[in-house]
Short mmCIF file of N, CA and C in Angstrom, two decimals:
data_model
loop_
_atom_site.label_atom_id
_atom_site.label_comp_id
_atom_site.label_asym_id
_atom_site.label_seq_id
_atom_site.Cartn_x
_atom_site.Cartn_y
_atom_site.Cartn_z
N UNK A 1 98.65 69.82 89.67
CA UNK A 1 97.26 69.13 90.32
C UNK A 1 96.32 68.55 89.32
N UNK A 2 94.94 68.07 90.02
CA UNK A 2 94.71 67.32 88.52
C UNK A 2 94.83 66.81 87.68
N UNK A 3 93.89 66.74 86.94
CA UNK A 3 94.13 65.08 85.59
C UNK A 3 94.88 65.62 85.20
N UNK A 4 95.63 66.56 84.17
CA UNK A 4 96.34 67.48 82.94
C UNK A 4 97.65 67.28 83.97
N UNK A 5 98.33 66.85 85.27
CA UNK A 5 99.30 66.96 85.70
C UNK A 5 100.34 66.28 85.09
N UNK A 6 101.10 67.00 84.67
CA UNK A 6 102.13 66.50 83.95
C UNK A 6 101.94 66.08 82.10
N UNK A 7 100.93 65.97 81.95
CA UNK A 7 99.86 65.37 80.38
C UNK A 7 100.23 67.27 79.87
N UNK A 8 100.19 68.12 80.19
CA UNK A 8 100.23 69.26 79.12
C UNK A 8 100.92 70.53 79.97
N UNK A 9 101.60 71.75 79.02
CA UNK A 9 102.09 72.86 80.46
C UNK A 9 100.70 72.94 81.14
N UNK A 10 101.24 74.28 82.23
CA UNK A 10 99.95 73.98 82.69
C UNK A 10 99.54 75.81 82.20
N UNK A 11 98.36 75.70 81.98
CA UNK A 11 97.43 76.65 81.70
C UNK A 11 98.27 77.80 81.74
N UNK A 12 98.51 78.22 82.55
CA UNK A 12 99.14 80.00 83.22
C UNK A 12 100.37 79.99 82.86
N UNK A 13 101.44 79.07 81.87
CA UNK A 13 102.33 79.44 81.00
C UNK A 13 101.60 79.38 79.59
N UNK A 14 100.74 79.39 78.94
CA UNK A 14 99.68 79.25 78.22
C UNK A 14 99.30 80.91 78.24
N UNK A 15 99.13 81.16 79.04
CA UNK A 15 98.52 82.60 79.16
C UNK A 15 99.56 83.98 78.42
N UNK A 16 100.56 83.45 79.45
CA UNK A 16 101.82 83.93 79.08
C UNK A 16 102.29 84.01 77.98
N UNK A 17 102.39 83.22 76.88
CA UNK A 17 102.94 83.29 75.72
C UNK A 17 101.62 83.43 75.20
N UNK A 18 100.72 83.50 75.52
CA UNK A 18 99.61 84.77 74.30
C UNK A 18 99.24 85.88 74.85
N UNK A 19 99.23 86.27 76.11
CA UNK A 19 98.84 87.59 76.54
C UNK A 19 100.46 88.14 76.27
N UNK A 20 101.54 87.75 75.74
CA UNK A 20 102.83 88.59 74.89
C UNK A 20 102.74 88.57 74.14
N UNK A 21 101.77 87.87 73.62
CA UNK A 21 101.38 87.94 71.63
C UNK A 21 100.68 88.92 71.73
N UNK A 22 99.75 89.29 72.64
CA UNK A 22 99.23 90.39 72.38
C UNK A 22 99.50 91.99 72.16
N UNK A 23 98.67 92.47 71.00
CA UNK A 23 98.92 93.40 70.25
C UNK A 23 98.11 94.86 71.14
N UNK A 24 98.60 95.87 71.11
CA UNK A 24 97.93 97.27 71.14
C UNK A 24 96.41 97.27 70.96
N UNK A 25 96.27 96.76 69.29
CA UNK A 25 95.55 96.92 68.80
C UNK A 25 93.95 95.51 69.02
N UNK A 26 95.05 94.46 69.62
CA UNK A 26 94.18 93.63 70.10
C UNK A 26 93.63 94.27 71.38
N UNK A 27 94.08 95.00 72.25
CA UNK A 27 93.68 95.37 73.76
C UNK A 27 92.63 96.46 73.42
N UNK A 28 92.87 97.17 71.84
CA UNK A 28 91.29 98.12 71.81
C UNK A 28 92.33 99.72 71.83
N UNK A 29 93.63 99.28 72.15
CA UNK A 29 94.73 100.71 72.65
C UNK A 29 94.32 101.42 71.13
N UNK A 30 94.26 101.03 69.74
CA UNK A 30 94.78 101.45 68.58
C UNK A 30 94.03 102.23 68.46
N UNK A 31 93.21 102.91 69.47
CA UNK A 31 92.09 104.19 69.34
C UNK A 31 92.73 105.31 67.77
N UNK A 32 91.53 105.53 66.41
CA UNK A 32 91.59 106.21 65.64
C UNK A 32 90.97 107.38 66.21
N UNK A 33 91.52 108.96 65.17
CA UNK A 33 90.58 109.56 65.18
C UNK A 33 89.22 109.86 65.16
N UNK A 34 88.77 110.83 66.08
CA UNK A 34 87.62 110.44 65.86
C UNK A 34 86.59 109.82 66.48
N UNK A 35 87.37 108.13 67.39
CA UNK A 35 86.57 106.98 67.88
C UNK A 35 85.25 107.69 69.04
N UNK A 36 84.18 107.29 69.36
CA UNK A 36 83.60 107.69 69.99
C UNK A 36 83.43 107.31 71.83
N UNK A 37 82.89 108.09 71.97
CA UNK A 37 83.34 107.99 73.58
C UNK A 37 82.73 106.56 73.74
N UNK A 38 82.17 106.58 73.26
CA UNK A 38 81.51 104.45 73.53
C UNK A 38 82.79 103.77 73.42
N UNK A 39 83.70 104.51 72.27
CA UNK A 39 84.74 102.75 71.74
C UNK A 39 85.21 103.26 73.13
N UNK A 40 86.12 104.28 73.86
CA UNK A 40 87.01 104.32 74.62
C UNK A 40 86.79 103.98 75.99
N UNK A 41 84.73 103.42 76.20
CA UNK A 41 84.24 103.26 76.95
C UNK A 41 84.87 101.47 77.35
N UNK A 42 84.31 101.62 76.44
CA UNK A 42 84.99 99.60 76.18
C UNK A 42 86.77 99.22 76.39
N UNK A 43 87.39 100.04 75.39
CA UNK A 43 88.67 100.00 75.83
C UNK A 43 89.26 99.59 76.96
N UNK A 44 88.52 101.11 78.02
CA UNK A 44 88.62 101.36 79.39
C UNK A 44 88.85 100.25 80.27
N UNK A 45 87.55 99.51 80.16
CA UNK A 45 86.86 98.03 80.36
C UNK A 45 87.37 97.12 80.34
N UNK A 46 87.78 97.10 78.70
CA UNK A 46 89.20 95.37 78.40
C UNK A 46 90.00 95.89 78.89
N UNK A 47 90.75 96.80 79.18
CA UNK A 47 92.01 97.59 79.97
C UNK A 47 92.63 97.22 81.10
N UNK A 48 91.56 97.33 82.27
CA UNK A 48 91.30 97.13 83.53
C UNK A 48 90.91 95.61 83.37
N UNK A 49 89.80 95.32 82.84
CA UNK A 49 89.53 93.67 82.87
C UNK A 49 90.83 93.37 83.08
N UNK A 50 92.14 92.89 82.15
CA UNK A 50 93.39 92.83 81.81
C UNK A 50 94.32 93.07 83.15
N UNK A 51 94.08 93.76 83.57
CA UNK A 51 94.49 94.42 84.68
C UNK A 51 94.42 93.66 85.84
N UNK A 52 93.71 93.42 85.70
CA UNK A 52 92.28 92.53 87.30
C UNK A 52 93.14 90.67 86.95
N UNK A 53 92.90 90.44 85.69
CA UNK A 53 93.86 89.48 85.39
C UNK A 53 94.81 88.25 85.41
N UNK A 54 95.41 90.19 85.13
CA UNK A 54 97.52 89.36 85.58
C UNK A 54 97.49 89.73 87.17
N UNK A 55 96.58 90.36 87.89
CA UNK A 55 95.98 90.08 88.88
C UNK A 55 95.56 89.24 89.85
N UNK A 56 95.56 88.46 88.97
CA UNK A 56 94.56 87.21 89.24
C UNK A 56 93.53 87.30 90.30
N UNK A 57 92.84 88.08 89.48
CA UNK A 57 91.05 88.74 89.85
C UNK A 57 90.28 88.39 89.19
N UNK A 58 90.15 86.94 88.99
CA UNK A 58 89.76 86.72 87.75
C UNK A 58 88.15 86.79 88.29
N UNK A 59 86.91 87.03 89.12
CA UNK A 59 86.04 87.45 89.12
C UNK A 59 85.75 88.71 88.83
N UNK A 60 86.71 89.44 88.82
CA UNK A 60 86.34 91.32 89.17
C UNK A 60 86.72 91.14 87.73
N UNK A 61 87.63 90.61 86.93
CA UNK A 61 87.84 90.35 85.07
C UNK A 61 86.03 90.21 85.32
N UNK A 62 85.80 88.92 84.80
CA UNK A 62 84.41 89.02 84.47
C UNK A 62 83.73 89.71 84.55
N UNK A 63 83.22 90.24 85.46
CA UNK A 63 82.34 92.06 85.52
C UNK A 63 82.54 92.86 84.37
N UNK A 64 83.93 92.80 84.79
CA UNK A 64 84.51 94.14 83.75
C UNK A 64 83.57 93.96 82.14
N UNK A 65 84.63 92.88 82.14
CA UNK A 65 84.47 92.34 80.11
C UNK A 65 82.43 91.52 80.50
N UNK A 66 82.13 91.81 81.28
CA UNK A 66 80.23 91.30 80.91
C UNK A 66 79.93 92.89 81.31
N UNK A 67 80.26 93.84 81.97
CA UNK A 67 80.12 95.39 81.21
C UNK A 67 80.08 95.63 79.59
N UNK A 68 81.92 95.49 78.96
CA UNK A 68 81.77 95.77 78.28
C UNK A 68 80.76 94.68 76.83
N UNK A 69 80.64 93.31 76.88
CA UNK A 69 79.39 92.80 76.23
C UNK A 69 78.12 92.85 76.57
N UNK A 70 78.03 93.74 77.23
CA UNK A 70 76.27 93.49 77.29
C UNK A 70 75.33 93.54 76.27
N UNK A 71 75.86 94.44 75.00
CA UNK A 71 75.35 94.28 74.39
C UNK A 71 74.78 93.06 73.06
N UNK A 72 75.72 92.31 72.69
CA UNK A 72 75.91 91.65 71.89
C UNK A 72 77.16 90.32 72.27
N UNK A 73 77.04 89.33 72.82
CA UNK A 73 78.52 88.29 72.48
C UNK A 73 79.38 88.68 70.86
N UNK A 74 79.02 88.42 70.33
CA UNK A 74 79.34 88.24 69.06
C UNK A 74 79.99 89.71 68.52
N UNK A 75 79.82 90.67 69.15
CA UNK A 75 80.66 91.70 68.51
C UNK A 75 81.85 91.99 69.68
N UNK A 76 82.48 90.90 70.72
CA UNK A 76 83.31 91.11 72.06
C UNK A 76 84.70 90.90 70.70
N UNK A 77 85.59 91.50 70.99
CA UNK A 77 86.96 91.22 70.87
C UNK A 77 87.31 90.03 70.92
N UNK A 78 88.23 89.38 70.12
CA UNK A 78 88.37 88.21 70.62
C UNK A 78 89.52 88.34 72.05
N UNK A 79 90.36 88.99 71.95
CA UNK A 79 90.93 89.31 73.08
C UNK A 79 89.64 89.15 74.63
N UNK A 80 88.85 89.91 74.38
CA UNK A 80 87.82 89.96 75.37
C UNK A 80 87.44 88.55 75.80
N UNK A 81 86.97 87.48 74.55
CA UNK A 81 86.55 86.37 75.11
C UNK A 81 87.71 85.66 75.30
N UNK A 82 89.10 85.68 75.23
CA UNK A 82 90.20 85.05 75.22
C UNK A 82 90.03 85.09 76.67
N UNK A 83 90.20 86.37 78.11
CA UNK A 83 90.10 86.85 78.84
C UNK A 83 89.07 86.74 79.29
N UNK A 84 87.42 86.24 78.58
CA UNK A 84 86.34 85.49 79.39
C UNK A 84 86.94 83.88 79.70
N UNK A 85 87.13 83.27 79.09
CA UNK A 85 87.54 82.31 78.78
C UNK A 85 88.94 81.79 79.85
N UNK A 86 90.00 82.07 79.91
CA UNK A 86 90.85 81.83 81.19
C UNK A 86 90.72 81.86 82.29
N UNK A 87 89.93 83.29 83.09
CA UNK A 87 89.66 83.60 83.70
C UNK A 87 87.91 82.98 84.29
N UNK A 88 87.58 82.20 83.04
CA UNK A 88 85.60 81.21 84.04
C UNK A 88 87.36 80.42 84.28
N UNK A 89 88.06 79.43 83.21
CA UNK A 89 88.66 78.22 83.52
C UNK A 89 89.87 78.44 84.85
N UNK A 90 90.22 79.58 84.83
CA UNK A 90 91.58 79.34 86.54
C UNK A 90 90.78 79.60 87.90
N UNK A 91 88.84 80.04 87.70
CA UNK A 91 87.99 80.24 88.49
C UNK A 91 87.38 78.70 88.53
N UNK A 92 87.19 77.38 88.06
CA UNK A 92 87.19 75.96 87.42
C UNK A 92 85.57 76.47 87.25
N UNK A 93 85.19 77.03 86.46
CA UNK A 93 84.01 77.01 85.80
C UNK A 93 84.19 76.82 84.17
N UNK A 94 84.26 75.55 83.92
CA UNK A 94 85.19 75.21 82.98
C UNK A 94 83.80 74.53 81.75
N UNK A 95 82.09 74.63 82.39
CA UNK A 95 81.52 74.73 81.07
C UNK A 95 81.38 75.87 80.86
N UNK A 96 81.70 77.38 81.40
CA UNK A 96 81.35 79.20 80.77
C UNK A 96 82.65 78.90 80.11
N UNK A 97 83.91 78.64 80.50
CA UNK A 97 85.34 78.94 80.24
C UNK A 97 85.18 77.66 78.41
N UNK A 98 84.21 76.58 78.31
CA UNK A 98 84.60 76.18 77.38
C UNK A 98 83.46 77.48 76.38
N UNK A 99 82.10 77.42 77.06
CA UNK A 99 81.94 78.13 75.32
C UNK A 99 82.98 78.99 74.77
N UNK A 100 83.21 79.61 75.64
CA UNK A 100 84.34 80.89 75.11
C UNK A 100 85.25 80.78 74.41
N UNK A 101 86.07 79.20 74.37
CA UNK A 101 87.46 78.88 74.10
C UNK A 101 86.83 78.50 72.38
N UNK A 102 85.38 77.91 72.23
CA UNK A 102 84.89 77.55 71.40
C UNK A 102 84.35 78.51 70.44
N UNK A 103 83.92 79.62 71.27
CA UNK A 103 83.87 80.71 69.77
C UNK A 103 85.09 81.25 69.26
N UNK A 104 86.55 81.27 69.93
CA UNK A 104 87.12 82.09 69.43
C UNK A 104 88.41 80.76 68.82
N UNK A 105 87.68 79.64 68.57
CA UNK A 105 88.18 78.43 68.30
C UNK A 105 87.41 78.27 66.23
N UNK A 106 86.34 78.69 66.40
CA UNK A 106 85.15 78.68 65.54
C UNK A 106 85.68 79.86 64.32
N UNK A 107 86.26 80.83 65.10
CA UNK A 107 86.69 81.81 63.99
C UNK A 107 87.88 81.78 63.55
N UNK A 108 88.60 80.64 64.23
CA UNK A 108 89.89 80.08 63.94
C UNK A 108 90.80 81.24 62.45
N UNK A 109 90.86 82.41 63.10
CA UNK A 109 91.72 83.17 62.79
C UNK A 109 91.95 84.13 63.50
N UNK A 110 93.30 83.75 64.14
CA UNK A 110 94.01 84.64 65.41
C UNK A 110 94.12 83.84 66.19
N UNK A 111 95.12 85.23 66.89
CA UNK A 111 96.59 83.98 68.21
C UNK A 111 95.67 83.72 68.74
N UNK A 112 94.29 83.34 69.27
CA UNK A 112 95.09 82.47 70.72
C UNK A 112 93.94 81.48 70.40
N UNK A 113 93.60 80.90 68.70
CA UNK A 113 93.00 79.79 68.59
C UNK A 113 93.78 78.00 69.34
N UNK A 114 95.19 78.48 69.52
CA UNK A 114 96.16 77.36 69.56
C UNK A 114 96.03 76.75 71.20
N UNK A 115 96.13 78.11 71.83
CA UNK A 115 95.66 77.94 73.24
C UNK A 115 94.04 78.10 73.73
N UNK A 116 93.35 78.74 72.97
CA UNK A 116 91.71 77.84 73.45
C UNK A 116 91.93 76.48 73.17
N UNK A 117 92.37 75.60 72.88
CA UNK A 117 91.99 74.46 72.08
C UNK A 117 93.09 73.63 73.12
N UNK A 118 94.00 73.82 73.75
CA UNK A 118 94.55 73.44 74.68
C UNK A 118 93.64 73.56 76.00
N UNK A 119 93.48 74.52 76.07
CA UNK A 119 92.29 74.86 77.61
C UNK A 119 91.34 74.06 77.09
N UNK A 120 90.41 74.07 76.12
CA UNK A 120 89.35 73.11 75.90
C UNK A 120 89.12 72.14 76.13
N UNK A 121 90.47 71.65 75.50
CA UNK A 121 90.75 69.83 75.80
C UNK A 121 91.35 69.46 77.55
N UNK A 122 91.94 70.85 78.24
CA UNK A 122 91.82 70.27 79.81
C UNK A 122 89.78 70.78 80.33
N UNK A 123 89.63 71.30 80.12
CA UNK A 123 87.84 71.72 80.13
C UNK A 123 87.09 70.65 79.98
N UNK A 124 87.71 69.84 78.48
CA UNK A 124 87.06 68.60 78.84
C UNK A 124 87.53 66.86 79.76
N UNK A 125 88.78 67.27 80.80
CA UNK A 125 88.99 66.94 81.02
C UNK A 125 88.54 66.35 82.32
N UNK A 126 88.54 68.34 82.74
CA UNK A 126 88.06 68.37 84.26
C UNK A 126 86.89 67.83 84.38
N UNK A 127 86.01 68.28 83.51
CA UNK A 127 84.51 68.25 82.90
C UNK A 127 84.02 66.56 82.45
N UNK A 128 85.44 65.55 82.55
CA UNK A 128 85.36 64.40 82.45
C UNK A 128 83.92 63.62 81.35
N UNK A 129 84.87 65.48 80.37
CA UNK A 129 83.66 64.33 78.52
C UNK A 129 85.80 63.97 78.34
N UNK A 130 85.72 63.18 78.90
CA UNK A 130 87.01 62.01 77.88
C UNK A 130 86.42 61.49 76.26
N UNK A 131 85.66 61.00 75.84
CA UNK A 131 85.33 60.82 74.56
C UNK A 131 85.14 62.51 73.55
N UNK A 132 84.59 63.66 74.08
CA UNK A 132 84.91 64.82 73.41
C UNK A 132 86.25 64.77 73.33
N UNK A 133 87.43 64.39 74.68
CA UNK A 133 88.93 65.60 74.60
C UNK A 133 89.48 64.25 73.59
N UNK A 134 89.44 62.12 73.48
CA UNK A 134 89.93 61.94 72.92
C UNK A 134 89.22 62.79 71.02
N UNK A 135 88.31 62.73 70.95
CA UNK A 135 87.72 63.20 69.24
C UNK A 135 88.34 64.81 68.88
N UNK A 136 88.68 64.96 70.27
CA UNK A 136 90.18 66.28 69.85
C UNK A 136 90.98 66.58 69.48
N UNK A 137 91.43 65.65 70.41
CA UNK A 137 93.28 65.47 69.62
C UNK A 137 93.11 63.94 68.61
N UNK A 138 92.10 63.44 68.42
CA UNK A 138 92.48 62.87 66.91
C UNK A 138 92.26 63.74 65.75
N UNK A 139 91.51 64.71 65.86
CA UNK A 139 91.60 65.86 65.24
C UNK A 139 92.36 66.90 65.01
N UNK A 140 92.93 66.93 65.79
CA UNK A 140 94.12 68.07 66.18
C UNK A 140 95.31 67.25 66.91
N UNK A 141 96.33 66.36 66.16
CA UNK A 141 96.86 65.90 66.58
C UNK A 141 97.89 66.06 67.29
N UNK A 142 98.19 67.42 66.71
CA UNK A 142 99.46 68.51 67.19
C UNK A 142 99.44 68.97 69.52
N UNK A 143 98.09 68.81 69.62
CA UNK A 143 98.10 68.78 70.46
C UNK A 143 98.39 67.56 71.42
N UNK A 144 98.54 66.87 71.28
CA UNK A 144 99.42 65.23 72.20
C UNK A 144 100.40 65.19 71.03
N UNK A 145 102.10 65.13 71.47
CA UNK A 145 102.33 63.86 71.15
C UNK A 145 102.06 62.51 71.61
N UNK A 146 102.88 61.01 70.90
CA UNK A 146 102.35 60.07 71.93
C UNK A 146 102.61 60.30 72.97
N UNK A 147 103.47 60.64 73.74
CA UNK A 147 104.29 60.26 75.38
C UNK A 147 102.43 60.97 75.96
N UNK A 148 102.88 62.36 75.57
CA UNK A 148 100.70 62.83 75.66
C UNK A 148 99.65 61.85 75.50
N UNK A 149 99.69 61.52 74.57
CA UNK A 149 98.22 61.36 74.95
C UNK A 149 98.39 59.76 75.98
N UNK A 150 99.03 59.07 75.36
CA UNK A 150 99.39 57.54 76.47
C UNK A 150 98.85 57.67 77.71
N UNK A 151 99.35 58.94 77.96
CA UNK A 151 99.12 59.84 79.28
C UNK A 151 97.92 59.29 80.11
N UNK A 152 97.37 60.74 78.55
CA UNK A 152 96.20 60.62 78.11
C UNK A 152 95.10 60.51 78.07
N UNK A 153 95.88 58.74 77.91
CA UNK A 153 94.73 57.66 77.86
C UNK A 153 94.44 56.61 79.51
N UNK A 154 95.58 56.62 79.84
CA UNK A 154 95.69 55.81 81.29
C UNK A 154 94.78 56.73 82.05
N UNK A 155 94.88 57.90 82.33
CA UNK A 155 94.44 58.92 83.07
C UNK A 155 92.97 58.45 82.76
N UNK A 156 92.28 58.72 81.76
CA UNK A 156 90.49 58.13 81.05
C UNK A 156 90.71 56.67 81.79
N UNK A 157 91.21 56.31 80.81
CA UNK A 157 90.56 54.83 81.66
C UNK A 157 90.88 54.53 83.50
N UNK A 158 91.06 55.13 84.55
CA UNK A 158 91.77 55.23 85.54
C UNK A 158 89.92 56.29 85.99
N UNK A 159 89.79 56.84 85.03
CA UNK A 159 88.11 57.48 85.62
C UNK A 159 87.14 57.67 85.16
N UNK A 160 87.05 56.38 84.33
CA UNK A 160 85.84 56.11 83.85
C UNK A 160 85.87 54.71 84.27
#
C-alpha cells in the first residue's frame, strides 16, 4: 500500500534486519559494575520501549522513549533514536520520523544509517517531497537500482 509499493522492501523487513543486528550494548544492557541507578532506569525504559515496538504498540514505545530522553535529545542512544524514528514512521508521523532518521544519518557511524536512509526516502515520498527524494537518490545511488528509480520517477510524475 502507499506510494512505495513495489519500489522498496517494506519498512518492517528493514526493522527486522536492523533490530536483529542490535547488540546488548546497543540496548543499554551491557551495564558495567558500579553503574548509577539512573543508567539502570534508562536501560529499563529503552528495553520496555523496545518490547512495545515489537508488539506494534508504537505510541507506547514513544512514550517510554520520551521519558528516557527528557534531558537532552543529543544524549540519546542511536538505538533509541532509531526506535523513535521507526515508531513515528509506523504511526504515519513522517515529519517527526524524518527528524530522527536525519540525526542517525548525520552521525554516520552506526548500524542504523542504511535503514534510516531508506526510511527517510520513504518519508519524503509520503510527504510528497519529491525533489528531496530524487536528490537523496542522486547522492546515495545505492538506495535504488535503475528499475526502482524509474518506478519512483513514474510515481513522482503521477503525483506532481
